[in-house]
Amino acid sequence: MTEILSSAQMRAIEAAQIESGAVSGLELMERAGRGVVDSLRAHWPDSPLRAVILCGPGNNGGDGYVVARMLTELGWKVRLWAPVAPTTPDAVVNAQRWAALGRIEAELDPACLSGSLVVDALFGTGLTRPVGARFWKALELAEQAKAPIVAIDILSGICADTGQIRSEGGYLSRGADLTVTFQAAKLGHVLLPGGAVTGALRIVDIGLEGPLGDLGRGPSAAHVAHAVAPPPVAQLAKQSGHKFDYGHALVLSGGVGRGGAARLAARAALRIGAGLVTVCCPPAALIENAARLDAVMLRRVADAGALVRALDDPRVTALCLGPGLGLGARESALVAAALHSKRPIVLDADALTLIAHDRGLRALVHEACVLTPHAGEFARLWPELGHASLSKLDATLRAADDIGGVVLFKGADTVIARPDGFPQIHAALRERAVPWLATAGAGDVLAGLITGLLARGIPSSEAASIATWLHAEAAGLFGPGVVADDLPDMVPDVLRRLGA
């Protein structure tokens, strides 16, 4: 699992290393500068050997002075723009070192940007207020000149903790081409909108030691492969080898003409390895669903009483409620009956809307539940968490604590949080970007994947995390043009590639 740090965590790690005497601030600045130089040369091996360095007053600007010096020593033609003097001791030292090699320009000549690499060393992760117009205007001019932009630590104007843009006036449309950060990714690299303008992200080890924090970027491929693989032979010998050894998932469906979402979820649950999956639907919808289902079973569930009877079977190990379910009194009673059972449950779509409008249902949510809201559903469930000062991460953490279950806040920057905290961020950005996943029914497939993993006995937060990873991986493997129906059938290919 790859760590993600807040700006405060990164500062604390750096300060602890400096106070211990293990390293000086100046040495860290040298290491950071070397990492930036090595990264940009690797990214643009045929670069024109021209650079314009934009330096701010703090330590991010200090990194920029180091980069300017190192590039000059390599034979590059370097110009350095710094509209204000450095204010931190280490930045002052490195500005003086640069002054022995080149000028510090207070006025930026737009003509010098064309044909040069532009290094953004203006503000970095320490930004606490909106970037003034004269600073972001320099980046805007670089973008207009079609100059490649390299951001040191984080593109200036992005809040490192929320991913929100802090700028007086406009902002860049393209963003950075390359961001070089140190030791670990920062929240602003993976939360939107910052993550969308970060460009290629390179993480440079600058030799800091100690624990990095408790944020994860989702599971590794190896972890997913291990989690979804069949039990080892020794364990199989103790089992019957029966389908119920892999769990039985119930997916509740809506009425006539509303079963497509539940069928998508059911197929996904089956593909991810649930031993048995049953769609439970009103009697009038039996024929429609029967015509579309083969490996997925079908059961008549007219009302909450019928669901309670179905749940008398202890072999039912997980439920999925919401996709195409409906918003009437019958559906509300079904959600209540399912929650009373205390089984692992995925609550999606209509089930989330019902819970948002019914305090009684909301009170029944328990720790084995996984709620999967998109932004609109999240706002209905937690309207008080929608203010701009709160990051998506913090909002999800508070929501999970409030509801008492796992919350999976969907998006290209999906955030998953347990009631006891421990969050994960799944950023489907950059090399994992799958914009074509924004298609009708994709969320139903995700709900089904989580349900299938729950049915197999995988804990709720881990099931949510693995399913989110697989969901993006399946869409990426298929590529543009994918529709929801394709996603479950891509899962075996993903698992094969993992060696699961």
Coordinates of C-alpha atoms in Angstrom, one line a residue:
M1 CA 0.0 0.0 0.0
T2 CA 1.4 3.4 -1.0
E3 CA 1.2 6.1 1.7
I4 CA -0.3 9.5 1.3
L5 CA 0.6 12.4 3.6
S6 CA -1.0 15.6 4.7
S7 CA 1.2 18.7 4.7
A8 CA 1.3 18.7 8.5
Q9 CA 2.5 15.0 8.5
M10 CA 5.2 15.8 6.0
R11 CA 6.4 18.8 8.0
A12 CA 6.4 16.8 11.2
I13 CA 8.6 14.0 9.6
E14 CA 11.0 16.5 8.3
A15 CA 11.2 18.4 11.6
A16 CA 11.8 15.2 13.6
Q17 CA 14.7 14.2 11.3
I18 CA 16.3 17.7 11.5
E19 CA 15.9 17.9 15.2
S20 CA 17.4 14.5 15.7
G21 CA 20.5 15.6 13.9
A22 CA 20.1 13.0 11.2
V23 CA 20.0 15.6 8.4
S24 CA 19.9 19.4 8.0
G25 CA 17.3 21.4 6.2
L26 CA 19.9 22.5 3.7
E27 CA 20.8 18.8 2.9
L28 CA 17.1 18.0 2.5
M29 CA 16.9 20.9 0.0
E30 CA 19.9 19.5 -1.9
R31 CA 18.3 16.1 -2.1
A32 CA 15.0 17.5 -3.2
G33 CA 16.7 19.6 -5.9
R34 CA 18.6 16.6 -7.1
G35 CA 15.4 14.6 -7.3
V36 CA 13.7 17.2 -9.4
V37 CA 16.7 17.5 -11.8
D38 CA 16.9 13.8 -12.2
S39 CA 13.2 13.5 -12.7
L40 CA 12.8 16.2 -15.3
R41 CA 15.8 14.9 -17.3
A42 CA 14.4 11.4 -17.3
H43 CA 10.9 12.7 -18.3
W44 CA 12.3 14.9 -21.1
P45 CA 15.5 13.2 -22.3
D46 CA 15.6 15.4 -25.4
S47 CA 14.8 18.6 -23.7
P48 CA 16.2 21.9 -25.2
L49 CA 18.5 22.4 -22.1
R50 CA 16.6 25.7 -21.3
A51 CA 14.7 26.3 -18.2
V52 CA 12.9 29.1 -16.4
I53 CA 12.6 28.7 -12.7
L54 CA 9.8 30.4 -10.8
C55 CA 10.8 30.9 -7.2
G56 CA 8.6 31.9 -4.2
P57 CA 9.7 33.2 -0.8
G58 CA 9.6 29.9 1.2
N59 CA 11.4 26.6 1.2
N60 CA 9.7 25.6 -2.1
G61 CA 11.4 28.5 -3.6
G62 CA 14.6 27.3 -1.9
D63 CA 14.2 24.0 -3.8
G64 CA 13.9 26.1 -7.0
Y65 CA 17.2 27.9 -6.4
V66 CA 18.9 24.5 -5.9
V67 CA 17.4 23.2 -9.2
A68 CA 18.6 26.4 -11.0
R69 CA 22.1 25.9 -9.7
M70 CA 22.3 22.2 -10.6
L71 CA 20.9 22.7 -14.1
T72 CA 23.3 25.5 -14.8
E73 CA 26.2 23.2 -13.6
L74 CA 24.9 20.7 -16.2
G75 CA 25.2 23.2 -19.0
W76 CA 21.6 24.4 -19.2
K77 CA 20.7 27.9 -20.0
V78 CA 18.7 29.0 -16.9
R79 CA 16.7 32.1 -16.0
L80 CA 15.3 32.6 -12.6
W81 CA 12.3 34.7 -11.7
A82 CA 11.6 35.6 -8.1
P83 CA 9.3 38.6 -7.5
V84 CA 9.9 38.6 -3.7
A85 CA 13.0 37.9 -1.7
P86 CA 13.4 34.5 0.1
T87 CA 12.2 34.5 3.8
T88 CA 13.3 31.2 5.2
P89 CA 16.9 30.6 6.3
D90 CA 17.6 27.7 4.0
A91 CA 16.0 29.5 1.0
V92 CA 18.2 32.6 1.7
V93 CA 21.3 30.4 1.7
N94 CA 20.4 28.8 -1.6
A95 CA 19.5 32.1 -3.2
Q96 CA 22.9 33.4 -2.3
R97 CA 24.5 30.3 -3.9
W98 CA 22.5 30.9 -7.0
A99 CA 23.5 34.5 -7.1
A100 CA 27.1 33.4 -7.7
L101 CA 26.0 31.8 -11.0
G102 CA 23.2 33.8 -12.3
R103 CA 20.8 36.7 -11.9
I104 CA 17.5 36.8 -9.9
E105 CA 15.0 38.5 -12.2
A106 CA 12.2 40.5 -10.6
E107 CA 10.3 41.0 -13.9
L108 CA 9.3 38.0 -16.0
D109 CA 9.9 38.3 -19.7
P110 CA 7.1 36.1 -21.4
A111 CA 9.4 35.6 -24.5
C112 CA 11.8 33.5 -22.4
L113 CA 9.1 30.9 -21.7
S114 CA 8.8 29.7 -25.2
G115 CA 11.0 26.7 -25.8
S116 CA 11.9 26.3 -22.2
L117 CA 11.0 24.0 -19.4
V118 CA 9.2 26.0 -16.6
V119 CA 9.8 24.9 -13.0
D120 CA 7.1 25.9 -10.6
A121 CA 8.8 26.5 -7.2
L122 CA 6.5 29.2 -6.0
F123 CA 4.5 27.8 -3.0
G124 CA 4.4 24.0 -2.7
T125 CA 2.6 22.2 0.1
G126 CA 2.9 25.1 2.6
L127 CA 0.3 27.2 0.9
T128 CA -2.2 28.6 3.4
R129 CA -3.9 31.3 1.4
P130 CA -5.0 32.0 -2.2
V131 CA -2.1 32.5 -4.7
G132 CA -1.9 36.1 -5.7
A133 CA -2.5 37.1 -9.3
R134 CA 1.2 38.0 -10.1
F135 CA 2.2 34.4 -9.2
W136 CA -0.4 32.4 -10.9
K137 CA -0.2 34.8 -13.9
A138 CA 3.4 33.5 -14.4
L139 CA 2.1 30.0 -14.7
E140 CA -0.6 31.1 -17.0
L141 CA 1.9 32.7 -19.3
A142 CA 3.9 29.5 -19.3
E143 CA 0.8 27.6 -20.3
Q144 CA 0.0 30.0 -23.0
A145 CA 3.6 29.6 -24.3
K146 CA 3.0 25.9 -24.4
A147 CA 6.0 25.4 -22.2
P148 CA 6.2 22.1 -20.2
I149 CA 5.6 22.8 -16.5
V150 CA 7.3 20.9 -13.7
A151 CA 5.8 21.4 -10.3
I152 CA 8.1 21.0 -7.2
D153 CA 6.1 19.1 -4.6
I154 CA 2.7 20.3 -5.8
L155 CA 1.5 22.7 -8.4
S156 CA 1.2 26.2 -6.8
G157 CA -2.4 27.1 -6.0
I158 CA -3.5 23.5 -5.1
C159 CA -4.2 23.0 -1.4
A160 CA -2.0 20.0 -0.4
D161 CA -4.6 18.8 2.1
T162 CA -7.9 19.2 0.2
G163 CA -7.0 19.3 -3.5
Q164 CA -9.0 22.5 -3.8
I165 CA -7.7 25.4 -5.9
R166 CA -6.6 28.5 -4.0
S167 CA -6.1 31.3 -6.5
E168 CA -7.0 35.0 -6.7
G169 CA -8.6 35.0 -10.1
G170 CA -8.2 32.4 -12.8
Y171 CA -6.2 29.2 -12.9
L172 CA -4.6 26.8 -15.3
S173 CA -6.6 24.7 -17.7
R174 CA -3.9 22.2 -18.4
G175 CA -1.9 22.1 -15.2
A176 CA 1.5 20.6 -14.7
D177 CA 3.0 18.1 -17.1
L178 CA 5.1 16.6 -14.3
T179 CA 5.0 16.9 -10.5
V180 CA 7.9 15.8 -8.4
T181 CA 7.1 15.3 -4.8
F182 CA 9.1 13.9 -1.9
Q183 CA 8.9 10.7 0.2
A184 CA 5.1 10.1 -0.4
A185 CA 2.2 11.5 -2.3
K186 CA 0.2 14.3 -0.8
L187 CA -3.5 14.5 -0.5
G188 CA -3.7 17.3 -3.1
H189 CA -2.2 14.9 -5.7
V190 CA -5.1 12.4 -5.4
L191 CA -8.1 14.5 -4.4
L192 CA -10.0 16.5 -7.1
P193 CA -9.6 19.0 -8.6
G194 CA -5.9 19.1 -7.7
G195 CA -5.3 15.5 -8.8
A196 CA -6.6 16.3 -12.3
V197 CA -3.9 19.1 -12.8
T198 CA -1.0 17.3 -11.2
G199 CA 0.2 15.6 -14.4
A200 CA 2.6 12.7 -14.2
L201 CA 3.5 12.2 -10.5
R202 CA 7.0 11.1 -9.5
I203 CA 7.8 10.4 -5.8
V204 CA 11.4 10.9 -4.9
D205 CA 12.9 9.3 -1.8
I206 CA 14.9 12.0 0.1
G207 CA 16.0 9.6 2.9
L208 CA 13.4 10.5 5.6
E209 CA 12.9 7.7 8.1
G210 CA 10.0 6.8 10.4
P211 CA 6.3 6.0 10.0
L212 CA 4.7 7.9 7.1
G213 CA 1.1 7.9 8.3
D214 CA -2.1 6.0 8.2
L215 CA -3.5 6.9 4.8
G216 CA -3.4 4.4 2.0
R217 CA -3.8 4.6 -1.7
G218 CA -5.7 1.4 -2.0
P219 CA -4.5 -2.2 -2.3
S220 CA -1.6 -3.4 -4.4
A221 CA -2.1 -5.9 -7.2
A222 CA -0.4 -8.5 -5.1
H223 CA -2.8 -7.9 -2.2
V224 CA -5.8 -8.2 -4.4
A225 CA -4.6 -11.4 -5.9
H226 CA -4.1 -12.9 -2.5
A227 CA -7.4 -11.7 -1.2
V228 CA -9.5 -13.1 -4.1
A229 CA -7.6 -16.3 -4.7
P230 CA -9.3 -19.6 -3.8
P231 CA -8.4 -21.1 -0.4
P232 CA -5.2 -23.1 -0.3
V233 CA -5.4 -26.9 -0.6
A234 CA -5.0 -27.5 3.1
Q235 CA -8.0 -25.3 3.8
L236 CA -10.1 -26.8 1.0
A237 CA -9.5 -30.3 2.5
K238 CA -11.6 -29.1 5.5
Q239 CA -14.4 -27.9 3.4
S240 CA -17.1 -29.6 1.4
G241 CA -16.0 -28.0 -1.9
H242 CA -19.6 -26.8 -2.2
K243 CA -20.8 -23.5 -3.6
F244 CA -22.0 -22.4 -0.2
D245 CA -18.4 -22.5 1.0
Y246 CA -18.0 -19.3 -1.1
G247 CA -21.1 -17.6 0.3
H248 CA -24.6 -16.8 -0.9
A249 CA -25.4 -13.2 -1.9
L250 CA -28.9 -11.8 -2.2
V251 CA -29.5 -8.9 -4.6
L252 CA -32.9 -7.2 -4.2
S253 CA -34.5 -6.0 -7.3
G254 CA -37.2 -3.5 -8.2
G255 CA -40.4 -4.2 -10.0
V256 CA -41.3 -4.7 -13.7
G257 CA -38.9 -2.8 -16.0
R258 CA -36.6 -2.0 -13.1
G259 CA -34.5 -5.1 -12.8
G260 CA -31.5 -4.2 -15.0
A261 CA -29.4 -2.6 -12.2
A262 CA -29.9 -5.6 -9.9
R263 CA -29.0 -8.0 -12.6
L264 CA -25.8 -6.1 -13.3
A265 CA -24.9 -6.2 -9.6
A266 CA -25.8 -9.9 -9.3
R267 CA -23.6 -10.8 -12.3
A268 CA -20.7 -8.9 -10.8
A269 CA -21.1 -10.6 -7.5
L270 CA -21.0 -14.0 -9.2
R271 CA -18.0 -13.0 -11.3
I272 CA -15.9 -12.0 -8.2
G273 CA -16.4 -15.5 -6.7
A274 CA -19.6 -15.6 -4.6
G275 CA -20.6 -19.3 -4.7
L276 CA -24.3 -18.5 -5.2
V277 CA -26.1 -15.3 -6.1
T278 CA -29.9 -14.8 -6.0
V279 CA -31.9 -11.9 -7.4
C280 CA -35.0 -11.3 -5.1
C281 CA -37.8 -9.6 -7.0
P282 CA -41.5 -8.9 -6.7
P283 CA -43.7 -11.7 -8.2
A284 CA -44.7 -9.6 -11.2
A285 CA -41.0 -9.2 -12.2
L286 CA -40.2 -12.9 -12.1
I287 CA -40.7 -13.6 -15.9
E288 CA -38.7 -10.6 -17.0
N289 CA -35.8 -11.5 -14.7
A290 CA -36.0 -15.2 -15.6
A291 CA -35.6 -14.4 -19.2
R292 CA -32.3 -12.6 -18.5
L293 CA -30.7 -14.8 -15.9
D294 CA -29.0 -18.2 -16.1
A295 CA -26.2 -18.7 -13.6
V296 CA -27.8 -16.2 -11.2
M297 CA -30.7 -17.7 -9.2
L298 CA -34.1 -16.1 -8.8
R299 CA -36.5 -15.8 -5.8
R300 CA -39.9 -14.3 -5.3
V301 CA -39.8 -11.7 -2.6
A302 CA -43.1 -9.9 -2.4
D303 CA -42.5 -8.0 0.8
A304 CA -40.4 -7.7 3.9
G305 CA -41.9 -10.8 5.4
A306 CA -40.7 -12.8 2.5
L307 CA -37.2 -11.4 2.8
V308 CA -37.2 -12.3 6.5
R309 CA -38.0 -15.9 5.6
A310 CA -35.2 -15.9 3.0
L311 CA -32.8 -14.7 5.7
D312 CA -33.8 -17.6 7.9
D313 CA -31.2 -19.5 5.9
P314 CA -27.9 -19.0 7.7
R315 CA -26.0 -19.7 4.4
V316 CA -27.0 -16.2 3.1
T317 CA -23.9 -14.3 3.8
A318 CA -24.4 -10.9 2.2
L319 CA -27.0 -8.6 0.6
C320 CA -27.1 -5.8 -1.9
L321 CA -29.9 -3.3 -1.7
G322 CA -30.5 -0.2 -3.8
P323 CA -29.8 -0.7 -7.5
G324 CA -33.2 -0.2 -9.2
L325 CA -35.0 -1.0 -5.9
G326 CA -37.6 1.8 -5.7
L327 CA -38.5 4.3 -3.1
G328 CA -41.9 3.2 -1.8
A329 CA -43.1 1.8 1.5
R330 CA -42.4 -1.8 0.4
E331 CA -38.8 -0.9 -0.4
S332 CA -38.4 0.9 2.9
A333 CA -39.6 -2.2 4.8
L334 CA -37.2 -4.4 2.8
V335 CA -34.2 -2.2 3.8
A336 CA -35.3 -2.3 7.4
A337 CA -35.6 -6.1 7.4
A338 CA -32.2 -6.5 5.8
L339 CA -30.6 -4.1 8.3
H340 CA -32.2 -5.9 11.2
S341 CA -30.6 -9.2 10.1
K342 CA -27.1 -7.7 10.8
R343 CA -25.7 -9.4 7.7
P344 CA -23.0 -7.7 5.7
I345 CA -24.9 -5.3 3.4
V346 CA -24.1 -3.0 0.5
L347 CA -26.4 0.0 0.5
D348 CA -26.5 1.8 -2.8
A349 CA -28.7 4.0 -5.0
D350 CA -32.3 4.0 -3.8
A351 CA -31.4 2.4 -0.5
L352 CA -29.3 5.5 0.2
T353 CA -32.1 7.8 -0.6
L354 CA -34.5 5.9 1.7
I355 CA -32.0 6.1 4.5
A356 CA -31.4 9.8 3.9
H357 CA -35.1 10.5 4.4
D358 CA -35.9 8.1 7.3
R359 CA -34.1 8.5 10.6
G360 CA -35.4 5.1 11.7
L361 CA -33.7 3.3 8.9
R362 CA -30.5 5.4 9.4
A363 CA -30.3 4.3 13.0
L364 CA -30.3 0.6 11.9
V365 CA -27.1 1.0 9.8
H366 CA -24.3 -1.1 11.4
E367 CA -20.5 -1.7 11.0
A368 CA -20.9 -4.5 8.5
C369 CA -22.7 -2.1 6.1
V370 CA -21.0 -0.5 3.1
L371 CA -22.6 2.7 1.8
T372 CA -21.6 3.7 -1.7
P373 CA -22.9 7.3 -2.4
H374 CA -22.0 9.4 -5.3
A375 CA -21.7 13.2 -4.7
G376 CA -25.5 13.8 -5.0
E377 CA -26.4 11.0 -2.6
F378 CA -23.6 12.0 -0.2
A379 CA -25.1 15.5 -0.1
R380 CA -28.6 14.1 0.7
L381 CA -27.2 11.9 3.5
W382 CA -24.8 14.5 5.0
P383 CA -25.8 18.0 3.9
E384 CA -23.9 19.5 6.8
L385 CA -20.6 18.1 5.3
G386 CA -20.8 19.9 2.0
H387 CA -19.0 23.1 2.9
A388 CA -16.0 24.0 0.7
S389 CA -13.5 24.1 3.6
L390 CA -13.9 20.4 4.2
S391 CA -11.9 18.0 2.0
K392 CA -13.5 14.9 0.5
L393 CA -11.3 12.8 2.8
D394 CA -12.4 14.6 6.0
A395 CA -16.1 14.6 4.9
T396 CA -15.9 10.8 4.3
L397 CA -14.3 10.2 7.7
R398 CA -16.9 12.2 9.4
A399 CA -19.7 10.5 7.5
A400 CA -18.4 7.0 8.4
D401 CA -18.2 8.0 12.1
D402 CA -21.7 9.4 12.0
I403 CA -23.4 6.5 10.3
G404 CA -21.4 3.7 12.0
G405 CA -20.6 1.8 8.7
V406 CA -18.1 1.9 5.9
V407 CA -18.6 4.8 3.5
L408 CA -17.3 4.6 0.0
F409 CA -17.6 8.1 -1.5
K410 CA -17.4 7.5 -5.3
G411 CA -15.6 9.4 -7.9
A412 CA -12.3 9.5 -9.8
D413 CA -10.9 10.2 -6.3
T414 CA -12.9 7.6 -4.4
V415 CA -12.5 7.8 -0.6
I416 CA -13.3 4.8 1.7
A417 CA -13.5 5.2 5.5
R418 CA -14.4 2.9 8.3
P419 CA -16.3 4.1 11.4
D420 CA -13.0 3.9 13.4
G421 CA -11.1 6.1 10.9
F422 CA -8.5 4.4 8.7
P423 CA -9.2 5.9 5.3
Q424 CA -8.1 4.9 1.8
I425 CA -8.0 7.0 -1.4
H426 CA -8.4 5.3 -4.8
A427 CA -7.3 7.8 -7.4
A428 CA -8.3 6.7 -10.9
L429 CA -6.1 9.4 -12.3
R430 CA -3.1 9.7 -14.6
E431 CA -2.0 6.2 -15.6
R432 CA -5.1 4.7 -14.0
A433 CA -7.6 7.2 -15.4
V434 CA -10.7 5.6 -16.8
P435 CA -13.0 8.4 -17.8
W436 CA -15.2 6.0 -19.8
L437 CA -16.2 4.5 -16.5
A438 CA -18.7 7.4 -16.1
T439 CA -21.5 5.3 -17.7
A440 CA -24.9 4.2 -16.6
G441 CA -24.8 1.1 -14.5
A442 CA -21.1 1.2 -13.6
G443 CA -22.0 1.9 -10.0
D444 CA -24.4 -1.1 -9.9
V445 CA -21.4 -3.3 -10.9
L446 CA -19.3 -1.8 -8.2
A447 CA -22.0 -2.6 -5.6
G448 CA -22.2 -6.2 -6.9
L449 CA -18.4 -6.6 -6.7
I450 CA -18.4 -5.5 -3.1
T451 CA -21.4 -7.8 -2.3
G452 CA -19.7 -10.8 -3.8
L453 CA -16.6 -10.2 -1.7
L454 CA -18.6 -9.7 1.4
A455 CA -20.4 -13.0 0.6
R456 CA -17.0 -14.7 0.6
G457 CA -16.3 -13.4 4.1
I458 CA -14.0 -10.6 3.3
P459 CA -14.4 -7.7 5.8
S460 CA -16.4 -4.8 4.7
S461 CA -13.7 -2.1 4.3
E462 CA -11.3 -4.5 2.6
A463 CA -14.1 -5.7 0.3
A464 CA -14.9 -2.1 -0.6
S465 CA -11.2 -1.3 -1.3
I466 CA -10.6 -4.4 -3.4
A467 CA -13.8 -4.0 -5.4
T468 CA -12.9 -0.3 -6.2
W469 CA -9.5 -1.4 -7.5
L470 CA -11.0 -4.2 -9.6
H471 CA -13.7 -1.9 -10.9
A472 CA -11.2 0.6 -12.3
E473 CA -8.9 -2.2 -13.5
A474 CA -11.7 -3.9 -15.5
A475 CA -12.7 -0.6 -17.1
G476 CA -9.0 0.1 -18.0
L477 CA -8.5 -3.3 -19.4
F478 CA -11.6 -3.0 -21.7
G479 CA -10.8 0.6 -22.7
P480 CA -12.9 3.3 -24.3
G481 CA -16.4 2.2 -25.2
V482 CA -17.0 0.1 -22.2
V483 CA -20.5 -0.1 -20.9
A484 CA -21.7 -1.5 -17.6
D485 CA -22.6 -4.9 -19.1
D486 CA -19.0 -5.4 -20.2
L487 CA -17.5 -4.9 -16.7
P488 CA -18.4 -8.1 -15.0
D489 CA -17.1 -10.1 -17.9
M490 CA -13.7 -8.3 -17.7
V491 CA -13.2 -9.5 -14.1
P492 CA -11.9 -13.0 -15.0
D493 CA -9.3 -11.4 -17.3
V494 CA -8.2 -9.1 -14.5
L495 CA -7.9 -12.0 -12.1
R496 CA -6.0 -14.1 -14.6
R497 CA -3.5 -11.3 -15.1
L498 CA -3.1 -11.1 -11.3
G499 CA -2.5 -14.8 -11.1
A500 CA -5.4 -15.2 -8.7

